[in-house]
Tab-separated table of C-alpha atoms in Angstrom:
chain	number	residue	atom	x	y	z
A	1	UNK	CA	4.353	-53.335	12.479
A	2	UNK	CA	6.834	-50.792	13.794
A	3	UNK	CA	8.019	-49.976	10.265
A	4	UNK	CA	4.429	-49.667	9.064
A	5	UNK	CA	3.649	-47.226	11.876
A	6	UNK	CA	6.629	-45.071	10.966
A	7	UNK	CA	5.568	-45.045	7.313
A	8	UNK	CA	2.017	-44.039	8.255
A	9	UNK	CA	3.280	-41.201	10.466
A	10	UNK	CA	5.554	-39.865	7.733
A	11	UNK	CA	2.780	-40.165	5.159
A	12	UNK	CA	0.423	-38.312	7.481
A	13	UNK	CA	2.899	-35.469	7.930
A	14	UNK	CA	3.385	-35.062	4.193
A	15	UNK	CA	-0.360	-35.356	3.603
A	16	UNK	CA	-1.106	-32.522	6.063
A	17	UNK	CA	1.673	-30.402	4.570
A	18	UNK	CA	0.374	-30.909	1.051
A	19	UNK	CA	-3.170	-30.153	2.154
A	20	UNK	CA	-2.102	-26.805	3.623
A	21	UNK	CA	0.050	-25.857	0.638
A	22	UNK	CA	-2.783	-26.549	-1.823
A	23	UNK	CA	-5.529	-25.027	0.304
A	24	UNK	CA	-7.781	-22.459	-1.344
A	25	UNK	CA	-8.716	-21.037	2.053
A	26	UNK	CA	-6.407	-18.106	2.870
A	27	UNK	CA	-7.057	-18.545	6.593
A	28	UNK	CA	-5.190	-21.867	6.457
A	29	UNK	CA	-1.992	-19.877	5.971
A	30	UNK	CA	-2.255	-17.921	9.224
A	31	UNK	CA	0.890	-18.767	11.165
A	32	UNK	CA	0.627	-16.330	14.063
A	33	UNK	CA	-1.740	-13.914	15.802
A	34	UNK	CA	-0.677	-10.829	17.737
A	35	UNK	CA	-3.005	-8.837	20.002
A	36	UNK	CA	-2.228	-5.471	21.566
A	37	UNK	CA	-4.323	-3.430	23.942
A	38	UNK	CA	-5.052	0.078	22.679
A	39	UNK	CA	-6.835	3.079	24.111
A	40	UNK	CA	-8.455	6.147	22.567
A	41	UNK	CA	-5.072	7.646	21.714
A	42	UNK	CA	-4.788	5.085	18.909
A	43	UNK	CA	-7.348	5.095	16.111
A	44	UNK	CA	-8.654	1.796	14.804
A	45	UNK	CA	-8.200	2.886	11.180
A	46	UNK	CA	-5.149	4.503	9.625
A	47	UNK	CA	-3.935	5.674	6.235
A	48	UNK	CA	-0.255	5.090	7.029
A	49	UNK	CA	1.479	2.351	8.970
A	50	UNK	CA	5.033	1.074	8.829
A	51	UNK	CA	6.972	-1.794	10.352
A	52	UNK	CA	10.631	-1.293	11.261
A	53	UNK	CA	12.836	-3.659	13.273
A	54	UNK	CA	10.133	-5.038	15.531
A	55	UNK	CA	8.264	-1.748	15.908
A	56	UNK	CA	4.947	-0.779	14.316
A	57	UNK	CA	4.295	2.911	13.552
A	58	UNK	CA	0.590	3.786	13.236
A	59	UNK	CA	-0.644	7.209	12.132
A	60	UNK	CA	-3.586	8.715	14.014
A	61	UNK	CA	-4.510	11.432	11.517
A	62	UNK	CA	-7.443	12.833	13.516
A	63	UNK	CA	-5.354	12.994	16.693
A	64	UNK	CA	-2.209	14.367	15.040
A	65	UNK	CA	0.078	11.644	16.315
A	66	UNK	CA	1.890	8.389	15.603
A	67	UNK	CA	1.448	5.424	17.945
A	68	UNK	CA	4.639	3.371	18.272
A	69	UNK	CA	4.152	-0.275	19.283
A	70	UNK	CA	6.766	-2.842	20.277
A	71	UNK	CA	5.485	-6.020	18.621
A	72	UNK	CA	7.901	-8.232	20.559
A	73	UNK	CA	6.729	-7.037	23.974
A	74	UNK	CA	3.216	-6.370	22.600
A	75	UNK	CA	2.858	-2.951	24.151
A	76	UNK	CA	2.630	0.725	23.279
A	77	UNK	CA	6.089	2.290	23.571
A	78	UNK	CA	5.198	5.929	23.030
A	79	UNK	CA	3.016	8.469	21.242
A	80	UNK	CA	4.843	10.781	18.837
A	81	UNK	CA	2.994	14.097	18.599
A	82	UNK	CA	2.814	15.722	15.164
A	83	UNK	CA	2.362	19.457	15.771
A	84	UNK	CA	0.603	21.535	13.114
A	85	UNK	CA	1.876	24.962	14.205
A	86	UNK	CA	4.680	26.475	16.232
A	87	UNK	CA	8.415	25.700	16.173
A	88	UNK	CA	7.688	22.004	15.558
A	89	UNK	CA	4.818	22.694	13.164
A	90	UNK	CA	4.434	20.309	10.235
A	91	UNK	CA	1.411	21.870	8.583
A	92	UNK	CA	-1.137	19.280	7.432
A	93	UNK	CA	0.656	15.908	7.196
A	94	UNK	CA	0.173	13.505	4.302
A	95	UNK	CA	1.469	10.450	6.124
A	96	UNK	CA	5.041	9.663	7.126
A	97	UNK	CA	8.069	7.514	6.351
A	98	UNK	CA	10.519	6.209	8.959
A	99	UNK	CA	14.156	5.779	7.883
A	100	UNK	CA	15.282	5.004	11.432
A	101	UNK	CA	13.683	5.775	14.821
A	102	UNK	CA	15.198	9.252	15.023
A	103	UNK	CA	14.596	10.159	11.381
A	104	UNK	CA	10.947	10.404	10.309
A	105	UNK	CA	9.982	12.172	7.064
A	106	UNK	CA	6.532	13.804	6.959
A	107	UNK	CA	5.238	15.225	3.637
A	108	UNK	CA	2.579	17.922	3.895
A	109	UNK	CA	0.145	19.922	1.771
A	110	UNK	CA	2.566	22.821	1.122
A	111	UNK	CA	4.915	20.826	-1.150
A	112	UNK	CA	7.359	20.182	1.675
A	113	UNK	CA	8.797	17.127	3.349
A	114	UNK	CA	9.525	17.724	7.022
A	115	UNK	CA	12.070	15.754	9.011
A	116	UNK	CA	11.287	15.112	12.675
A	117	UNK	CA	13.035	13.076	15.353
A	118	UNK	CA	11.675	10.344	17.604
A	119	UNK	CA	10.144	12.949	19.949
A	120	UNK	CA	8.267	14.715	17.163
A	121	UNK	CA	10.622	17.706	17.199
A	122	UNK	CA	11.187	19.433	13.862
A	123	UNK	CA	14.688	18.972	12.423
A	124	UNK	CA	14.516	20.244	8.830
A	125	UNK	CA	12.238	20.664	5.840
A	126	UNK	CA	12.784	20.119	2.137
A	127	UNK	CA	10.824	22.059	-0.471
A	128	UNK	CA	9.903	20.401	-3.789
A	129	UNK	CA	7.352	23.003	-4.976
A	130	UNK	CA	9.309	23.754	-8.170
A	131	UNK	CA	8.988	20.195	-9.463
A	132	UNK	CA	5.259	19.416	-9.852
A	133	UNK	CA	3.988	20.813	-13.133
A	134	UNK	CA	0.294	20.338	-12.369
A	135	UNK	CA	0.189	20.738	-8.617
A	136	UNK	CA	0.552	17.091	-7.689
A	137	UNK	CA	1.251	16.571	-3.980
A	138	UNK	CA	3.374	13.701	-2.713
A	139	UNK	CA	1.922	11.599	0.121
A	140	UNK	CA	3.475	8.752	2.061
A	141	UNK	CA	0.560	6.491	2.822
A	142	UNK	CA	-0.011	2.758	2.959
A	143	UNK	CA	-3.421	3.463	1.454
A	144	UNK	CA	-3.122	2.422	-2.214
A	145	UNK	CA	0.598	1.750	-1.548
A	146	UNK	CA	1.726	5.355	-1.847
A	147	UNK	CA	4.653	5.173	0.571
A	148	UNK	CA	8.011	6.825	-0.085
A	149	UNK	CA	10.495	4.254	-1.376
A	150	UNK	CA	14.138	3.938	-0.206
A	151	UNK	CA	17.109	2.362	-1.952
A	152	UNK	CA	20.261	1.142	-0.219
A	153	UNK	CA	22.398	4.114	-1.271
A	154	UNK	CA	20.844	7.008	0.635
A	155	UNK	CA	18.075	8.056	-1.750
A	156	UNK	CA	14.307	8.104	-1.333
A	157	UNK	CA	11.993	7.951	-4.353
A	158	UNK	CA	8.765	9.917	-4.595
A	159	UNK	CA	6.044	9.197	-7.138
A	160	UNK	CA	4.585	12.358	-8.635
A	161	UNK	CA	0.804	12.723	-9.097
A	162	UNK	CA	0.735	15.181	-11.992
A	163	UNK	CA	-0.485	12.621	-14.531
A	164	UNK	CA	-3.397	11.832	-12.228
A	165	UNK	CA	-4.587	15.410	-12.717
A	166	UNK	CA	-4.941	14.994	-16.489
A	167	UNK	CA	-8.269	13.794	-17.861
A	168	UNK	CA	-8.023	10.569	-19.909
A	169	UNK	CA	-9.250	12.449	-22.997
A	170	UNK	CA	-6.258	14.811	-22.720
A	171	UNK	CA	-3.620	12.151	-22.224
A	172	UNK	CA	-1.204	11.621	-25.095
A	173	UNK	CA	2.479	10.922	-25.702
A	174	UNK	CA	3.388	14.568	-25.243
A	175	UNK	CA	1.695	14.675	-21.829
A	176	UNK	CA	3.598	11.551	-20.776
A	177	UNK	CA	6.883	13.078	-21.910
A	178	UNK	CA	6.291	16.446	-20.240
A	179	UNK	CA	5.295	15.022	-16.862
A	180	UNK	CA	8.049	12.897	-15.287
A	181	UNK	CA	6.839	10.363	-12.756
A	182	UNK	CA	9.695	9.665	-10.344
A	183	UNK	CA	11.466	12.233	-8.179
A	184	UNK	CA	14.543	11.176	-6.230
A	185	UNK	CA	15.485	12.788	-2.923
A	186	UNK	CA	19.027	12.496	-1.612
A	187	UNK	CA	19.013	12.454	2.171
A	188	UNK	CA	22.633	13.526	2.577
A	189	UNK	CA	22.245	16.928	0.878
A	190	UNK	CA	18.458	17.371	0.757
A	191	UNK	CA	18.233	17.780	-3.038
A	192	UNK	CA	15.590	16.568	-5.492
A	193	UNK	CA	16.044	15.357	-9.049
A	194	UNK	CA	13.750	13.810	-11.641
A	195	UNK	CA	14.681	10.390	-13.004
A	196	UNK	CA	14.749	9.957	-16.776
A	197	UNK	CA	11.938	7.395	-16.718
A	198	UNK	CA	8.764	8.348	-18.566
A	199	UNK	CA	5.556	6.335	-18.540
A	200	UNK	CA	5.478	4.548	-21.934
A	201	UNK	CA	2.722	5.298	-24.425
A	202	UNK	CA	1.399	1.727	-24.112
A	203	UNK	CA	-0.449	2.913	-20.996
A	204	UNK	CA	-2.688	5.108	-23.154
A	205	UNK	CA	-4.597	2.112	-24.522
A	206	UNK	CA	-6.504	1.819	-21.248
A	207	UNK	CA	-7.914	5.356	-21.602
A	208	UNK	CA	-8.113	5.655	-17.821
A	209	UNK	CA	-6.726	7.787	-15.057
A	210	UNK	CA	-2.951	7.302	-14.708
A	211	UNK	CA	-2.049	6.533	-11.138
A	212	UNK	CA	0.199	3.933	-9.556
A	213	UNK	CA	0.680	1.851	-6.475
A	214	UNK	CA	4.349	1.399	-5.681
A	215	UNK	CA	6.761	-0.973	-3.984
A	216	UNK	CA	10.514	-1.468	-3.924
A	217	UNK	CA	12.868	-4.442	-4.357
A	218	UNK	CA	16.594	-4.528	-3.625
A	219	UNK	CA	17.404	-2.993	-7.017
A	220	UNK	CA	14.275	-1.516	-8.577
A	221	UNK	CA	11.035	0.381	-8.133
A	222	UNK	CA	7.744	-1.371	-8.891
A	223	UNK	CA	4.819	0.670	-10.245
A	224	UNK	CA	1.415	-0.972	-10.666
A	225	UNK	CA	-1.098	0.888	-12.827
A	226	UNK	CA	-4.250	1.663	-10.856
A	227	UNK	CA	-6.643	0.272	-13.475
A	228	UNK	CA	-4.883	-2.540	-15.323
A	229	UNK	CA	-2.483	-5.463	-14.877
A	230	UNK	CA	0.492	-3.384	-16.029
A	231	UNK	CA	3.533	-3.390	-13.766
A	232	UNK	CA	6.658	-1.331	-14.492
A	233	UNK	CA	9.964	-2.433	-13.026
A	234	UNK	CA	12.247	0.631	-13.040
A	235	UNK	CA	15.887	0.555	-11.967
A	236	UNK	CA	17.068	3.138	-9.439
A	237	UNK	CA	18.837	5.163	-12.130
A	238	UNK	CA	15.583	5.597	-14.031
A	239	UNK	CA	17.339	4.757	-17.301
A	240	UNK	CA	16.037	1.215	-17.755
A	241	UNK	CA	12.690	-0.433	-17.158
A	242	UNK	CA	10.699	-3.556	-17.956
A	243	UNK	CA	6.957	-3.784	-18.513
A	244	UNK	CA	5.109	-6.811	-17.127
A	245	UNK	CA	1.500	-7.896	-17.495
A	246	UNK	CA	0.568	-9.556	-14.218
A	247	UNK	CA	-1.547	-12.661	-14.560
A	248	UNK	CA	-4.745	-12.842	-12.514
A	249	UNK	CA	-8.025	-14.737	-12.516
A	250	UNK	CA	-9.676	-12.558	-9.862
A	251	UNK	CA	-9.237	-9.040	-11.267
A	252	UNK	CA	-10.883	-9.155	-14.677
A	253	UNK	CA	-13.388	-6.327	-14.856
A	254	UNK	CA	-11.231	-3.249	-15.487
A	255	UNK	CA	-13.326	-0.553	-17.102
A	256	UNK	CA	-13.010	3.051	-18.206
A	257	UNK	CA	-16.752	3.674	-17.770
A	258	UNK	CA	-16.251	5.873	-14.716
A	259	UNK	CA	-13.509	8.044	-16.250
A	260	UNK	CA	-15.417	8.555	-19.492
A	261	UNK	CA	-18.743	9.331	-17.803
A	262	UNK	CA	-20.167	12.847	-17.147
A	263	UNK	CA	-19.052	12.915	-13.516
A	264	UNK	CA	-19.813	16.611	-13.041
A	265	UNK	CA	-23.545	15.953	-13.451
A	266	UNK	CA	-23.669	13.468	-10.559
A	267	UNK	CA	-23.110	13.659	-6.813
A	268	UNK	CA	-19.898	12.438	-5.188
A	269	UNK	CA	-21.814	9.509	-3.748
A	270	UNK	CA	-23.232	8.539	-7.157
A	271	UNK	CA	-19.790	8.732	-8.736
A	272	UNK	CA	-18.338	6.513	-6.020
A	273	UNK	CA	-21.065	3.903	-6.607
A	274	UNK	CA	-20.148	3.854	-10.302
A	275	UNK	CA	-16.410	3.618	-9.600
A	276	UNK	CA	-16.881	0.665	-7.233
A	277	UNK	CA	-18.489	-1.375	-10.017
A	278	UNK	CA	-15.076	-1.690	-11.661
A	279	UNK	CA	-11.931	-3.503	-10.667
A	280	UNK	CA	-9.116	-1.509	-9.154
A	281	UNK	CA	-5.730	-2.290	-7.650
A	282	UNK	CA	-5.624	-1.464	-3.949
A	283	UNK	CA	-1.855	-1.757	-3.603
A	284	UNK	CA	1.165	-4.020	-3.519
A	285	UNK	CA	4.122	-4.819	-1.296
A	286	UNK	CA	7.339	-6.738	-1.896
A	287	UNK	CA	8.425	-9.354	0.638
A	288	UNK	CA	12.222	-9.105	0.808
A	289	UNK	CA	12.430	-12.062	3.185
A	290	UNK	CA	10.486	-14.581	1.105
A	291	UNK	CA	11.002	-12.946	-2.319
A	292	UNK	CA	7.291	-12.648	-3.017
A	293	UNK	CA	5.145	-9.838	-4.403
A	294	UNK	CA	1.699	-9.385	-2.831
A	295	UNK	CA	-0.942	-7.566	-4.845
A	296	UNK	CA	-4.198	-6.387	-3.269
A	297	UNK	CA	-7.279	-5.779	-5.374
A	298	UNK	CA	-10.951	-4.856	-5.387
A	299	UNK	CA	-12.735	-7.150	-7.891
A	300	UNK	CA	-15.616	-4.752	-8.536
A	301	UNK	CA	-19.159	-5.064	-7.256
A	302	UNK	CA	-22.512	-3.331	-7.521
A	303	UNK	CA	-23.068	-1.531	-4.213
A	304	UNK	CA	-26.680	-1.096	-3.145
A	305	UNK	CA	-27.897	2.486	-2.872
A	306	UNK	CA	-28.551	2.113	0.854
A	307	UNK	CA	-24.799	1.716	1.468
A	308	UNK	CA	-22.594	4.748	2.110
A	309	UNK	CA	-20.274	4.500	-0.893
A	310	UNK	CA	-17.624	6.894	0.429
A	311	UNK	CA	-17.288	4.972	3.689
A	312	UNK	CA	-17.304	1.720	1.723
A	313	UNK	CA	-14.365	2.991	-0.322
A	314	UNK	CA	-12.258	3.319	2.832
A	315	UNK	CA	-13.257	-0.054	4.236
A	316	UNK	CA	-14.298	-2.391	1.394
A	317	UNK	CA	-16.079	-5.441	2.716
A	318	UNK	CA	-13.380	-7.689	1.242
A	319	UNK	CA	-10.418	-7.721	-1.129
A	320	UNK	CA	-8.188	-10.136	-3.020
A	321	UNK	CA	-4.546	-11.130	-2.653
A	322	UNK	CA	-2.506	-12.242	-5.669
A	323	UNK	CA	0.907	-13.732	-4.872
A	324	UNK	CA	3.714	-13.533	-7.429
A	325	UNK	CA	7.221	-14.922	-7.588
A	326	UNK	CA	9.555	-12.035	-6.818
A	327	UNK	CA	12.108	-13.128	-9.427
A	328	UNK	CA	9.909	-13.030	-12.544
A	329	UNK	CA	6.470	-11.893	-11.252
A	330	UNK	CA	4.779	-15.081	-12.370
A	331	UNK	CA	1.502	-15.834	-10.584
A	332	UNK	CA	1.720	-18.385	-7.783
A	333	UNK	CA	-1.721	-18.283	-6.166
A	334	UNK	CA	-4.690	-15.994	-5.511
A	335	UNK	CA	-7.181	-15.687	-2.697
A	336	UNK	CA	-10.394	-13.827	-1.951
A	337	UNK	CA	-10.424	-12.883	1.709
A	338	UNK	CA	-13.585	-13.424	3.791
A	339	UNK	CA	-16.077	-10.586	3.847
A	340	UNK	CA	-16.209	-8.007	6.619
A	341	UNK	CA	-13.044	-9.310	8.261
A	342	UNK	CA	-9.829	-7.561	7.190
A	343	UNK	CA	-9.105	-3.876	6.730
A	344	UNK	CA	-8.019	-3.073	3.182
A	345	UNK	CA	-4.930	-0.840	2.847
A	346	UNK	CA	-3.583	-2.117	6.195
A	347	UNK	CA	-0.609	-4.451	5.813
A	348	UNK	CA	3.084	-4.860	6.479
A	349	UNK	CA	5.736	-7.488	5.841
A	350	UNK	CA	8.174	-8.803	8.421
A	351	UNK	CA	10.462	-11.836	8.624
A	352	UNK	CA	7.456	-14.072	9.394
A	353	UNK	CA	5.326	-13.113	6.411
A	354	UNK	CA	2.460	-10.855	5.373
A	355	UNK	CA	0.542	-9.200	8.206
A	356	UNK	CA	-3.122	-8.151	7.960
A	357	UNK	CA	-5.576	-6.674	10.450
A	358	UNK	CA	-8.933	-8.453	11.089
A	359	UNK	CA	-10.357	-5.162	12.373
A	360	UNK	CA	-13.070	-4.413	9.821
A	361	UNK	CA	-15.803	-2.344	11.519
A	362	UNK	CA	-18.422	-4.908	10.400
A	363	UNK	CA	-16.473	-7.831	11.851
A	364	UNK	CA	-18.545	-9.168	14.802
A	365	UNK	CA	-15.292	-9.879	16.646
A	366	UNK	CA	-13.969	-6.345	16.190
A	367	UNK	CA	-12.990	-4.758	19.507
A	368	UNK	CA	-12.106	-1.054	19.618
A	369	UNK	CA	-9.822	-1.691	22.608
A	370	UNK	CA	-7.643	-4.183	20.774
A	371	UNK	CA	-5.334	-4.213	17.767
A	372	UNK	CA	-5.178	-7.680	16.195
A	373	UNK	CA	-2.633	-8.796	13.597
A	374	UNK	CA	-2.777	-12.036	11.609
A	375	UNK	CA	0.505	-13.215	10.080
A	376	UNK	CA	0.192	-15.186	6.829
A	377	UNK	CA	3.059	-17.428	5.707
A	378	UNK	CA	2.784	-18.117	1.974
A	379	UNK	CA	6.396	-19.254	1.556
A	380	UNK	CA	5.348	-22.888	1.041
A	381	UNK	CA	3.596	-21.945	-2.178
A	382	UNK	CA	6.810	-21.251	-4.106
């Protein structure tokens, strides 16, 4: 009887483990929940957030500041003020990127990247205005995964937006050749240089706007086309790249209807309703700890006319997560997250897994005085 009991216990453990691993419910993979008290100095929605060594940086764009949270002690450490004018003036910020606590890069709308310290004091600025050919500004925002990307040799990579400013009908091989995509910035001497990489002509078959979400591995840059399954893996030299077609069962309705429609004859709201009917990639992030690639997507949906389409674009009622093996980008599993629960464009990876925020404004449990973080551990899926 004793041996039978032991066998039943072991079988039960493996049965529960298998049940969790094969679960189609993404909430079954929540391994931890973190709650932090916040006040009106911290906004409940952001376009840029970043995790670094136990600290969470959260941009309050309307308040001109960055809230810095200690996730271990679960408290607000400080507020970093981002001045617009004066000796520490940054102009109008387009997000930020933290290299270390006393080195924060802040791109702005005047084709400059400002460097500030941990107190928000201006240190230096770096001008890249001579590089964009069509006026493309460089942001550093989690929204659509547009963060600056670092390597391990002192460079930061910036993705240019010039191609985004070209109408699909005017895109051709010459336009791809004349508009480089990746600009490298060397921190030690403050210089910029284009990489040799050019977007290949195979992208033209989609006849859509050319824009990318981006992520970084230990040895390459990852660029996911906004309106297809095309992923480019570009080495840090910019001389070599691989093209991958990511597998997915959830993101199937890519369309060029919006880009080929007479948008000038409709209102902004009407255009946004049309755009939301189609699939789009919302971003991606590489998990260096678990060697996984997470892809976020909007599967496309008809939005009723009584809904505010512009607001809906910032806080979609739901989104999808596709999980890929970081070694070959093969699909492991996909999930559709529950409606009106998680904020799209809000995520970070730490040693525990993928972190999302169940702070959607239509979530009945949403509390403006609390920041809540759910940690998802998908490592058992590999």
